[in-house]
Structure formats: structure tokens, C-alpha cells
Amino acid sequence: MKAILEGSHAVAEAVRLVKPEVISAYPITPQTHIVERLAEMVADGVLESEYICVDSEFSALSACLGASAAGSRVYSATSSQGLLFMAEVVFNVAGMRQPIVMSIANRAVSAPLSIWNDQQDSLCLRDSGWIQLYAEDVQETFDLHLLAYKVAEDHRILLPVFVCFDGFIISHTYEPVDIPEEKDVLAYLPPYVPFNKLDADDPLSMGMYATPEYYMEFRYEIDQAMGRALNVIKQAGKEFKEKFGRDYSELVEAYRLDDAEVAIVAMGSVCGTIKDAIDAMRAEGRKVGLLKIRAFRPFPAEDIKKALAGIRKVGVFEKNVSIGSRMKGAVGYEIKDALSDSSVQVISYVAGLGGRDIRIEDIKKMTDAIEAGNGDCFFGLREELI
Amino acid sequence: MTAAELIAVAAFKSGVFSQAFPAFGVERRGAPVQAFVRFSDEKIRLRSQVYEPDYVIVQDSTLIKDVNVFSGMKKGGIILINTGGDIHGTIPEGVRYIPIDATKLALEVLGVPITNTTLMGAFAAASGEISLEALEEAVRERFSGTLADKNVAASRKAYELIKGGA
């Protein structure tokens, strides 16, 4: 069924279709519309799920962790300060290998307080052991929720997933979205089969104390599972395409890169604006393309290397800042590493922080800067305020 | 935002792609807010705010004192303003100005000064971008029962008023 839905409500529809047995979340802008809608669905009996009301994000993810350990499919959603408040539990969920899926309506972090979009919140938790997927539009946001559960619950993986989409820009935008039939979703994503669970008749412990003789191997196995996720996500994406027609069989998406000399690398909704900017620049004869990154963890370094082969200069659009680092943005380092055995120049641009609007003109200016080789800086600063 | 959502849904029902979003800020009833709508024959990828609108709808004419509602408008554009009298400000050259007392009309038909559906009816008539049928369908999806009937009546009345005057 094709309908016009607000991004948040599309997410709630995806959650309705995957039927988590337990939901726990604490409202925070711009994620609130998702959990409001889910609470409504549960109250109206449209969704048979236990909705656990809690006093904070810390409690929300703690409740999710317990429910997941008991063998339930579990869902949560948050943003910004909420995610940071959860941080301790975020690491625990991955460490205990619980396949929880959590929506992140990406928002800047305080201080100063900003309710607007950037990707600082999820990128801060880069090393937590959660898979991180980034969506460009409402449809992709919807789709990645289905894919996320399939990957998370795969017994070769058993890792939690952040499905990230830009706060307000996606969460509050109404646009057309194709909502599949319940039976097709069930065929793609069968009911959850836990690898193991808390059971009074067959007791086990999770998240136990690990002495120096054991701790490192646990961390190693999480990293190994994350590595396996590269292929498992591709398989889940291929199966998604066979079932629903939309292709997520790659972790990166190339746009007009074939004969490009300059490439922009980006994640999330700004990729749409960049595509329009690239069409405009191509019409002017400029050889520029986009590489959109859909999976940031696991990081598809080999795919990126392949996609950017032959490019002279690469500019990374960073909706985050790694304060004190030389390149300024966190994503740029990963791209630079992926291309380390080539002579391609990689530069970072910290842009669009705290909801600053990005226009086609900005992308053209950024392309000028990439061509000139000027980067590793904040882009679009208001000099009069400094 | 409700008005923007209604236009987007009605445009979608008329067979084009559409996108509606608020100027992400404090969404409190009564506070000045902006919302944007795009529609196109092709999938809409652009995410920036709208800086050069073809159409502007002003729900409260007192805002004109504080906000340049004409910003970015070009020749051939249409501005629809909810007003019971004169407005402060100069209409840019080549822009068609359509005043409508939507508050009065909404009070008559709905009994409350909420002008979304009234202004949408006026917009459908003034722009020709969405049909009255598609708008009615969108209104009936958003509201139910007598509230839907009243809102359909409000948009139809505004539609006819603008069509009659055009």
C-alpha cells in the first residue's frame, strides 16, 4: 500500500509489522512521534506488545535488555541526550549479544541545547558493538527496520542495531512510502528464535564478571560477529530486494561515480540533496559523483575502496565533529584508511551541525573546495559570530 | 503543519510525488511556524527548506509585520493571505495577491477560527495544482465524522469563493 506518512509514523508502521513482544522507550524530541504512535497502537489493540513505561532512557534500554535476555523480540527508540544517557546499557546490550533494534532520530548533543539534526549522537557510540545503518529517506528508513531485525537475530550475528535517520528532516517529513503486506513481512522476517535465553528450568547467566583470562576473547568475538555482518547485511538486502523490489544488497550506494574525478561521501538524508546538486553540476560538465554510506558499523572498507577506485579527490560530508582531531570529522578517517594504499586525497567537511540547512549551493561550494584541495575544516561557518 | 500535510496528501492523491515538512522548531499552537511543501512528477530528493516558493500561504496576516513572507517569490507566483482587511507590506511585482477572510469563513462553517481546510480550498482554486476532490479525500482521511463533513464544507466554500472571484 502506498501512502503519505510522516517519517516517524512510517517507523511505527514498520515496528507494528515486525511485532516486537516488548517495547520500552522514553519520549525525546524528535523521536517522540514514534513512541506516541506505538503506545496508541498498543492501547488500541492494533499491536499486541508489552509497552513498558519507564522514568528515563537508562531504564528504557535496561528494560529492553532484560526482555531480550528472556527471549523476546524487543524495540526501542531515542535521540541525542537520551542515547547518551543510555550509553552504559548500550555497551551491555552488545556485550550480552542481544539483538535489540533501536531507532535513532539523529539529533545534535548539548551544550548548547539543540533539538535539531546532526549525527553526533549515534557516531559517539561508534565502538559500542551496535550495527549502525543510516537511511536517506522515509522509505529507506522503513525498510531498514525490517532488514535490521533480520540481521540482528541471525545466529551468526546476534548484535543489536541502530537504525539511524535524520531527526526532523526524516522523522517529521511527510512523503510517499510503500507499506508491505503483513504476510510478506512475516515471510521475510519469521518470528524470533533466541539462541539462548533466561529460563528458570535451564538456568544461565549473562554479562558475568570476566577475569583477565576471559575478557579479551569476549570482545574479540563481538568484533568477529561484526565482521560477519558485512555479508549477512548484503544477504538480507538481497532477499529484501527479491521480496519487496528495493535493493539494499550493497552497504554503499554509488551515484554517478563511473567517470567522476571528484566524489562526495555522505550518510543520511543529505544524500538526496547531494544527488540533486550532482545532477546540476553534471549539467555544467563537472565530473562529480556521490558515495552514500548505508552501513557505518560494520564499516565496508573494501566496498568503499572498490567504489572510489579512479577518483582523484574525495570530500567527506561530516554531520559530526571529533573535537581535537586533525581531520575534524570521524567518518573521514575511515574513508582515508579504506583508501590508504592509493594516492587519492581525502578531506573532511564538518557541515550541517545542529540543524543548519544544507542547500544545493552549499554542495556546489563544497565541491569547489574539494577540487581546490581545501578541507579538514568546518564548512559554512558564520564568520561574523566568531 | 496540518495544512502542509493536507496539500501533500491531496497532491499525492492527484498522482504526483509530494513532500511536506515543518521548519523544524517549536511546534506550539499559536506560535509562529513555517511549513514547506514540494510536489513534482519525479521522486523528490531535495531536503533543504524552500527559499523560492511558487506559492505562499499566510495563515495570519499579523505575521507580515515580523516576517518577510514575500521572500524569494518570483513573477507569476501567488500569495494567499488570510485577512479581513488591508495588509501591511508591498506585494512584489508580478506576484498575484489573493486575500481571503478565512477566519470569518471558518467561524461560519466550523465554529472555530482554525483555517487550515478553508485556506486549502482557496489554494486549490487559486493554484489549480490540486483538485477539490483530492483535497476532500485528504480531509476525510485526516478527520472523521461530522468534523470531516464540516471541514469539507469549509474547503468547498473557500474554493467556490475564489473560483467565483477569479
CSV table of N, CA and C in Angstrom, one decimal, chain A residues 117-234:
chain,number,residue,atom,x,y,z
A,117,ASN,N,19.0,18.5,13.9
A,117,ASN,CA,19.7,17.3,13.4
A,117,ASN,C,21.2,17.5,13.2
A,118,ASP,N,22.0,16.6,13.7
A,118,ASP,CA,23.2,16.1,13.1
A,118,ASP,C,23.4,14.7,13.5
A,119,GLN,N,24.6,14.1,13.3
A,119,GLN,CA,24.7,12.7,13.6
A,119,GLN,C,25.7,12.4,14.7
A,120,GLN,N,25.9,13.4,15.6
A,120,GLN,CA,26.9,13.3,16.7
A,120,GLN,C,26.5,12.2,17.6
A,121,ASP,N,25.2,12.0,17.9
A,121,ASP,CA,24.7,11.1,18.9
A,121,ASP,C,25.1,9.7,18.6
A,122,SER,N,24.7,9.2,17.4
A,122,SER,CA,25.0,7.8,17.1
A,122,SER,C,26.5,7.6,16.9
A,123,LEU,N,27.1,8.5,16.3
A,123,LEU,CA,28.6,8.4,16.0
A,123,LEU,C,29.4,8.3,17.2
A,124,CYS,N,28.9,9.0,18.3
A,124,CYS,CA,29.6,8.9,19.6
A,124,CYS,C,29.7,7.4,20.1
A,125,LEU,N,28.7,6.6,19.7
A,125,LEU,CA,28.7,5.2,20.2
A,125,LEU,C,29.2,4.2,19.1
A,126,ARG,N,30.1,4.8,18.3
A,126,ARG,CA,30.8,4.0,17.2
A,126,ARG,C,31.3,2.7,17.7
A,127,ASP,N,32.0,2.7,18.9
A,127,ASP,CA,32.7,1.5,19.3
A,127,ASP,C,31.9,0.6,20.3
A,128,SER,N,30.6,0.8,20.3
A,128,SER,CA,29.8,0.1,21.3
A,128,SER,C,29.4,-1.3,20.9
A,129,GLY,N,29.7,-1.7,19.7
A,129,GLY,CA,29.3,-3.0,19.2
A,129,GLY,C,27.9,-3.1,18.6
A,130,TRP,N,27.3,-2.0,18.4
A,130,TRP,CA,26.0,-2.0,17.7
A,130,TRP,C,26.2,-1.8,16.2
A,131,ILE,N,25.5,-2.5,15.4
A,131,ILE,CA,25.5,-2.2,14.0
A,131,ILE,C,24.8,-0.8,13.8
A,132,GLN,N,25.4,0.0,12.8
A,132,GLN,CA,24.8,1.3,12.6
A,132,GLN,C,24.4,1.4,11.1
A,133,LEU,N,23.1,1.6,10.8
A,133,LEU,CA,22.7,1.8,9.5
A,133,LEU,C,22.1,3.2,9.4
A,134,TYR,N,22.3,3.8,8.2
A,134,TYR,CA,21.9,5.2,8.0
A,134,TYR,C,21.0,5.3,6.8
A,135,ALA,N,19.8,5.9,6.9
A,135,ALA,CA,18.8,5.9,5.9
A,135,ALA,C,18.7,7.3,5.2
A,136,GLU,N,18.4,7.3,3.9
A,136,GLU,CA,18.3,8.6,3.2
A,136,GLU,C,16.9,9.2,3.2
A,137,ASP,N,15.9,8.4,3.1
A,137,ASP,CA,14.5,8.9,3.0
A,137,ASP,C,13.6,8.1,3.9
A,138,VAL,N,12.3,8.4,3.8
A,138,VAL,CA,11.4,7.7,4.7
A,138,VAL,C,11.2,6.2,4.3
A,139,GLN,N,11.2,6.0,3.0
A,139,GLN,CA,11.1,4.6,2.5
A,139,GLN,C,12.3,3.7,3.0
A,140,GLU,N,13.5,4.3,2.9
A,140,GLU,CA,14.6,3.5,3.3
A,140,GLU,C,14.6,3.3,4.8
A,141,THR,N,14.2,4.3,5.5
A,141,THR,CA,14.1,4.2,7.0
A,141,THR,C,13.1,3.1,7.4
A,142,PHE,N,12.0,3.1,6.7
A,142,PHE,CA,11.0,2.0,6.9
A,142,PHE,C,11.7,0.6,6.7
A,143,ASP,N,12.3,0.5,5.5
A,143,ASP,CA,12.8,-0.8,5.0
A,143,ASP,C,13.9,-1.3,5.9
A,144,LEU,N,14.8,-0.4,6.3
A,144,LEU,CA,16.0,-0.8,7.1
A,144,LEU,C,15.6,-1.3,8.5
A,145,HIS,N,14.4,-1.0,9.0
A,145,HIS,CA,13.9,-1.5,10.2
A,145,HIS,C,13.6,-3.0,10.1
A,146,LEU,N,13.0,-3.4,8.9
A,146,LEU,CA,12.8,-4.8,8.7
A,146,LEU,C,14.1,-5.6,8.5
A,147,LEU,N,15.0,-5.0,7.7
A,147,LEU,CA,16.3,-5.6,7.5
A,147,LEU,C,17.1,-5.7,8.8
A,148,ALA,N,17.0,-4.7,9.6
A,148,ALA,CA,17.8,-4.7,10.9
A,148,ALA,C,17.5,-5.9,11.8
A,149,TYR,N,16.2,-6.2,11.9
A,149,TYR,CA,15.8,-7.4,12.7
A,149,TYR,C,16.3,-8.7,12.1
A,150,LYS,N,16.3,-8.7,10.8
A,150,LYS,CA,16.7,-10.0,10.1
A,150,LYS,C,18.2,-10.2,10.4
A,151,VAL,N,19.0,-9.1,10.3
A,151,VAL,CA,20.4,-9.2,10.6
A,151,VAL,C,20.7,-9.5,12.0
A,152,ALA,N,20.1,-8.7,12.9
A,152,ALA,CA,20.4,-8.8,14.3
A,152,ALA,C,20.1,-10.2,14.9
A,153,GLU,N,19.0,-10.7,14.5
A,153,GLU,CA,18.6,-12.0,15.0
A,153,GLU,C,19.2,-13.2,14.4
A,154,ASP,N,20.0,-13.0,13.3
A,154,ASP,CA,20.7,-14.1,12.7
A,154,ASP,C,21.7,-14.7,13.7
A,155,HIS,N,21.7,-16.0,13.8
A,155,HIS,CA,22.5,-16.6,14.9
A,155,HIS,C,24.0,-16.5,14.6
A,156,ARG,N,24.4,-16.1,13.4
A,156,ARG,CA,25.8,-15.8,13.1
A,156,ARG,C,26.2,-14.5,13.6
A,157,ILE,N,25.2,-13.6,13.9
A,157,ILE,CA,25.5,-12.2,14.3
A,157,ILE,C,25.2,-11.9,15.7
A,158,LEU,N,23.9,-12.0,16.1
A,158,LEU,CA,23.4,-11.7,17.4
A,158,LEU,C,24.1,-10.4,18.0
A,159,LEU,N,23.8,-9.3,17.2
A,159,LEU,CA,24.3,-8.0,17.6
A,159,LEU,C,23.1,-7.0,17.5
A,160,PRO,N,23.0,-6.0,18.4
A,160,PRO,CA,22.0,-5.0,18.2
A,160,PRO,C,22.2,-4.0,17.1
A,161,VAL,N,21.2,-3.3,16.7
A,161,VAL,CA,21.3,-2.4,15.5
A,161,VAL,C,20.6,-1.1,15.8
A,162,PHE,N,21.4,0.0,15.5
A,162,PHE,CA,20.8,1.3,15.4
A,162,PHE,C,20.3,1.5,14.0
A,163,VAL,N,19.0,1.9,13.8
A,163,VAL,CA,18.6,2.3,12.5
A,163,VAL,C,18.5,3.9,12.6
A,164,CYS,N,19.5,4.5,12.0
A,164,CYS,CA,19.6,6.0,12.1
A,164,CYS,C,19.0,6.7,10.9
A,165,PHE,N,18.3,7.8,11.3
A,165,PHE,CA,17.7,8.7,10.2
A,165,PHE,C,17.7,10.1,10.8
A,166,ASP,N,17.8,11.1,10.0
A,166,ASP,CA,18.0,12.4,10.5
A,166,ASP,C,16.7,12.9,11.1
A,167,GLY,N,16.9,13.4,12.3
A,167,GLY,CA,15.8,14.0,13.1
A,167,GLY,C,15.2,15.2,12.4
A,168,PHE,N,13.9,15.3,12.5
A,168,PHE,CA,13.1,16.3,11.8
A,168,PHE,C,13.1,16.1,10.2
A,169,ILE,N,14.3,16.1,9.7
A,169,ILE,CA,14.4,16.1,8.2
A,169,ILE,C,13.8,14.8,7.6
A,170,ILE,N,13.9,13.7,8.4
A,170,ILE,CA,13.2,12.5,8.0
A,170,ILE,C,12.0,12.2,9.0
A,171,SER,N,12.3,12.4,10.3
A,171,SER,CA,11.2,12.0,11.3
A,171,SER,C,10.0,12.8,11.1
A,172,HIS,N,10.1,14.0,10.7
A,172,HIS,CA,8.9,14.9,10.6
A,172,HIS,C,8.5,15.3,9.2
A,173,THR,N,9.0,14.6,8.2
A,173,THR,CA,8.6,14.8,6.8
A,173,THR,C,7.6,13.8,6.4
A,174,TYR,N,6.6,14.4,5.7
A,174,TYR,CA,5.6,13.5,5.1
A,174,TYR,C,6.0,13.2,3.7
A,175,GLU,N,6.1,12.0,3.3
A,175,GLU,CA,6.3,11.7,1.9
A,175,GLU,C,5.8,10.3,1.6
A,176,PRO,N,5.7,10.0,0.3
A,176,PRO,CA,5.2,8.7,-0.1
A,176,PRO,C,6.0,7.5,0.4
A,177,VAL,N,5.3,6.5,0.9
A,177,VAL,CA,6.1,5.3,1.4
A,177,VAL,C,5.2,4.1,1.1
A,178,ASP,N,5.9,3.0,0.7
A,178,ASP,CA,5.2,1.8,0.3
A,178,ASP,C,5.2,0.9,1.5
A,179,ILE,N,4.1,0.6,2.1
A,179,ILE,CA,4.0,-0.3,3.3
A,179,ILE,C,3.6,-1.7,2.8
A,180,PRO,N,4.5,-2.7,3.0
A,180,PRO,CA,4.1,-4.0,2.5
A,180,PRO,C,3.1,-4.7,3.3
A,181,GLU,N,2.6,-5.8,2.8
A,181,GLU,CA,1.6,-6.6,3.5
A,181,GLU,C,2.2,-7.4,4.7
A,182,GLU,N,1.4,-7.6,5.7
A,182,GLU,CA,1.8,-8.3,6.9
A,182,GLU,C,2.4,-9.7,6.6
A,183,LYS,N,1.7,-10.4,5.7
A,183,LYS,CA,2.2,-11.8,5.4
A,183,LYS,C,3.5,-11.8,4.7
A,184,ASP,N,3.8,-10.7,3.9
A,184,ASP,CA,5.1,-10.7,3.2
A,184,ASP,C,6.2,-10.3,4.1
A,185,VAL,N,5.9,-9.5,5.1
A,185,VAL,CA,6.9,-9.1,6.1
A,185,VAL,C,7.2,-10.4,7.0
A,186,LEU,N,6.1,-11.2,7.3
A,186,LEU,CA,6.3,-12.4,8.1
A,186,LEU,C,7.2,-13.4,7.3
A,187,ALA,N,7.0,-13.5,6.0
A,187,ALA,CA,7.8,-14.4,5.2
A,187,ALA,C,9.2,-14.0,5.1
A,188,TYR,N,9.5,-12.6,5.1
A,188,TYR,CA,10.8,-12.1,5.1
A,188,TYR,C,11.5,-12.3,6.5
A,189,LEU,N,10.7,-12.0,7.5
A,189,LEU,CA,11.2,-11.9,8.9
A,189,LEU,C,10.3,-12.9,9.8
A,190,PRO,N,10.7,-14.1,9.8
A,190,PRO,CA,9.9,-15.1,10.7
A,190,PRO,C,10.0,-14.7,12.2
A,191,PRO,N,9.2,-15.3,13.0
A,191,PRO,CA,9.3,-15.0,14.4
A,191,PRO,C,10.7,-15.3,15.0
A,192,TYR,N,11.0,-14.5,16.0
A,192,TYR,CA,12.3,-14.6,16.6
A,192,TYR,C,12.6,-15.9,17.3
A,193,VAL,N,13.7,-16.5,17.0
A,193,VAL,CA,14.2,-17.7,17.7
A,193,VAL,C,15.5,-17.4,18.4
A,194,PRO,N,15.3,-17.2,19.8
A,194,PRO,CA,16.5,-16.8,20.5
A,194,PRO,C,17.6,-17.9,20.5
A,195,PHE,N,18.9,-17.5,20.5
A,195,PHE,CA,20.0,-18.5,20.5
A,195,PHE,C,20.0,-19.2,21.9
A,196,ASN,N,19.9,-18.3,22.9
A,196,ASN,CA,19.6,-18.8,24.3
A,196,ASN,C,18.9,-17.8,25.1
A,197,LYS,N,18.3,-18.1,26.2
A,197,LYS,CA,17.5,-17.2,26.9
A,197,LYS,C,17.5,-17.5,28.4
A,198,LEU,N,17.1,-16.5,29.2
A,198,LEU,CA,17.0,-16.8,30.6
A,198,LEU,C,15.8,-17.7,30.8
A,199,ASP,N,16.0,-18.8,31.6
A,199,ASP,CA,14.9,-19.8,31.7
A,199,ASP,C,15.2,-20.5,33.1
A,200,ALA,N,14.1,-20.4,33.9
A,200,ALA,CA,14.3,-20.9,35.3
A,200,ALA,C,14.5,-22.4,35.3
A,201,ASP,N,14.0,-23.1,34.3
A,201,ASP,CA,14.2,-24.6,34.2
A,201,ASP,C,15.6,-25.0,33.7
A,202,ASP,N,16.2,-24.0,33.0
A,202,ASP,CA,17.6,-24.3,32.4
A,202,ASP,C,18.4,-23.0,32.6
A,203,PRO,N,18.8,-22.8,33.9
A,203,PRO,CA,19.4,-21.5,34.2
A,203,PRO,C,20.8,-21.2,33.6
A,204,LEU,N,21.0,-20.0,33.2
A,204,LEU,CA,22.3,-19.5,32.8
A,204,LEU,C,22.4,-18.0,33.2
A,205,SER,N,23.6,-17.5,33.1
A,205,SER,CA,23.9,-16.1,33.4
A,205,SER,C,24.4,-15.4,32.2
A,206,MET,N,24.1,-14.1,32.1
A,206,MET,CA,24.6,-13.3,31.0
A,206,MET,C,25.3,-12.1,31.6
A,207,GLY,N,26.3,-11.6,30.9
A,207,GLY,CA,27.0,-10.4,31.3
A,207,GLY,C,27.8,-10.6,32.6
A,208,MET,N,28.3,-11.8,32.8
A,208,MET,CA,29.0,-12.1,34.0
A,208,MET,C,30.4,-11.4,34.1
A,209,TYR,N,30.9,-11.4,35.2
A,209,TYR,CA,32.2,-11.0,35.6
A,209,TYR,C,33.2,-11.8,34.7
A,210,ALA,N,34.1,-11.2,33.9
A,210,ALA,CA,35.1,-11.9,33.2
A,210,ALA,C,36.5,-11.4,33.6
A,211,THR,N,37.2,-12.4,34.1
A,211,THR,CA,38.6,-12.1,34.6
A,211,THR,C,39.5,-11.9,33.4
A,212,PRO,N,40.7,-11.4,33.7
A,212,PRO,CA,41.7,-11.1,32.6
A,212,PRO,C,41.9,-12.3,31.7
A,213,GLU,N,41.7,-13.5,32.2
A,213,GLU,CA,41.9,-14.7,31.4
A,213,GLU,C,40.8,-14.9,30.3
A,214,TYR,N,39.6,-14.2,30.5
A,214,TYR,CA,38.5,-14.4,29.6
A,214,TYR,C,38.0,-13.1,28.8
A,215,TYR,N,38.2,-11.9,29.4
A,215,TYR,CA,37.6,-10.7,28.9
A,215,TYR,C,37.9,-10.5,27.4
A,216,MET,N,39.1,-10.6,27.0
A,216,MET,CA,39.5,-10.2,25.7
A,216,MET,C,38.8,-11.1,24.6
A,217,GLU,N,38.7,-12.3,24.9
A,217,GLU,CA,38.0,-13.2,23.9
A,217,GLU,C,36.6,-12.9,23.7
A,218,PHE,N,35.9,-12.4,24.7
A,218,PHE,CA,34.5,-11.9,24.5
A,218,PHE,C,34.5,-10.7,23.5
A,219,ARG,N,35.4,-9.8,23.8
A,219,ARG,CA,35.5,-8.6,22.9
A,219,ARG,C,35.8,-9.0,21.5
A,220,TYR,N,36.8,-10.0,21.3
A,220,TYR,CA,37.2,-10.5,20.0
A,220,TYR,C,36.0,-11.1,19.3
A,221,GLU,N,35.2,-11.8,20.0
A,221,GLU,CA,34.0,-12.5,19.3
A,221,GLU,C,33.0,-11.5,18.9
A,222,ILE,N,32.8,-10.4,19.6
A,222,ILE,CA,31.9,-9.3,19.2
A,222,ILE,C,32.4,-8.7,17.9
A,223,ASP,N,33.7,-8.5,17.8
A,223,ASP,CA,34.3,-7.9,16.6
A,223,ASP,C,34.2,-8.9,15.5
A,224,GLN,N,34.4,-10.2,15.7
A,224,GLN,CA,34.2,-11.2,14.6
A,224,GLN,C,32.8,-11.2,14.1
A,225,ALA,N,31.8,-11.1,15.0
A,225,ALA,CA,30.4,-11.1,14.6
A,225,ALA,C,30.2,-9.9,13.7
A,226,MET,N,30.7,-8.7,14.2
A,226,MET,CA,30.5,-7.5,13.4
A,226,MET,C,31.1,-7.7,12.0
A,227,GLY,N,32.2,-8.3,11.9
A,227,GLY,CA,32.9,-8.6,10.6
A,227,GLY,C,32.0,-9.4,9.7
A,228,ARG,N,31.4,-10.5,10.3
A,228,ARG,CA,30.5,-11.4,9.5
A,228,ARG,C,29.3,-10.6,9.1
A,229,ALA,N,28.9,-9.5,9.8
A,229,ALA,CA,27.7,-8.8,9.5
A,229,ALA,C,27.8,-8.1,8.1
A,230,LEU,N,29.0,-7.9,7.6
A,230,LEU,CA,29.2,-7.3,6.3
A,230,LEU,C,28.4,-8.1,5.2
A,231,ASN,N,28.7,-9.4,5.3
A,231,ASN,CA,28.0,-10.3,4.3
A,231,ASN,C,26.5,-10.6,4.7
A,232,VAL,N,26.3,-10.7,5.9
A,232,VAL,CA,24.9,-11.0,6.3
A,232,VAL,C,23.9,-9.9,6.0
A,233,ILE,N,24.4,-8.6,6.1
A,233,ILE,CA,23.6,-7.5,5.7
A,233,ILE,C,23.3,-7.5,4.2
A,234,LYS,N,24.4,-7.8,3.5
A,234,LYS,CA,24.2,-7.9,2.0
A,234,LYS,C,23.2,-9.0,1.6
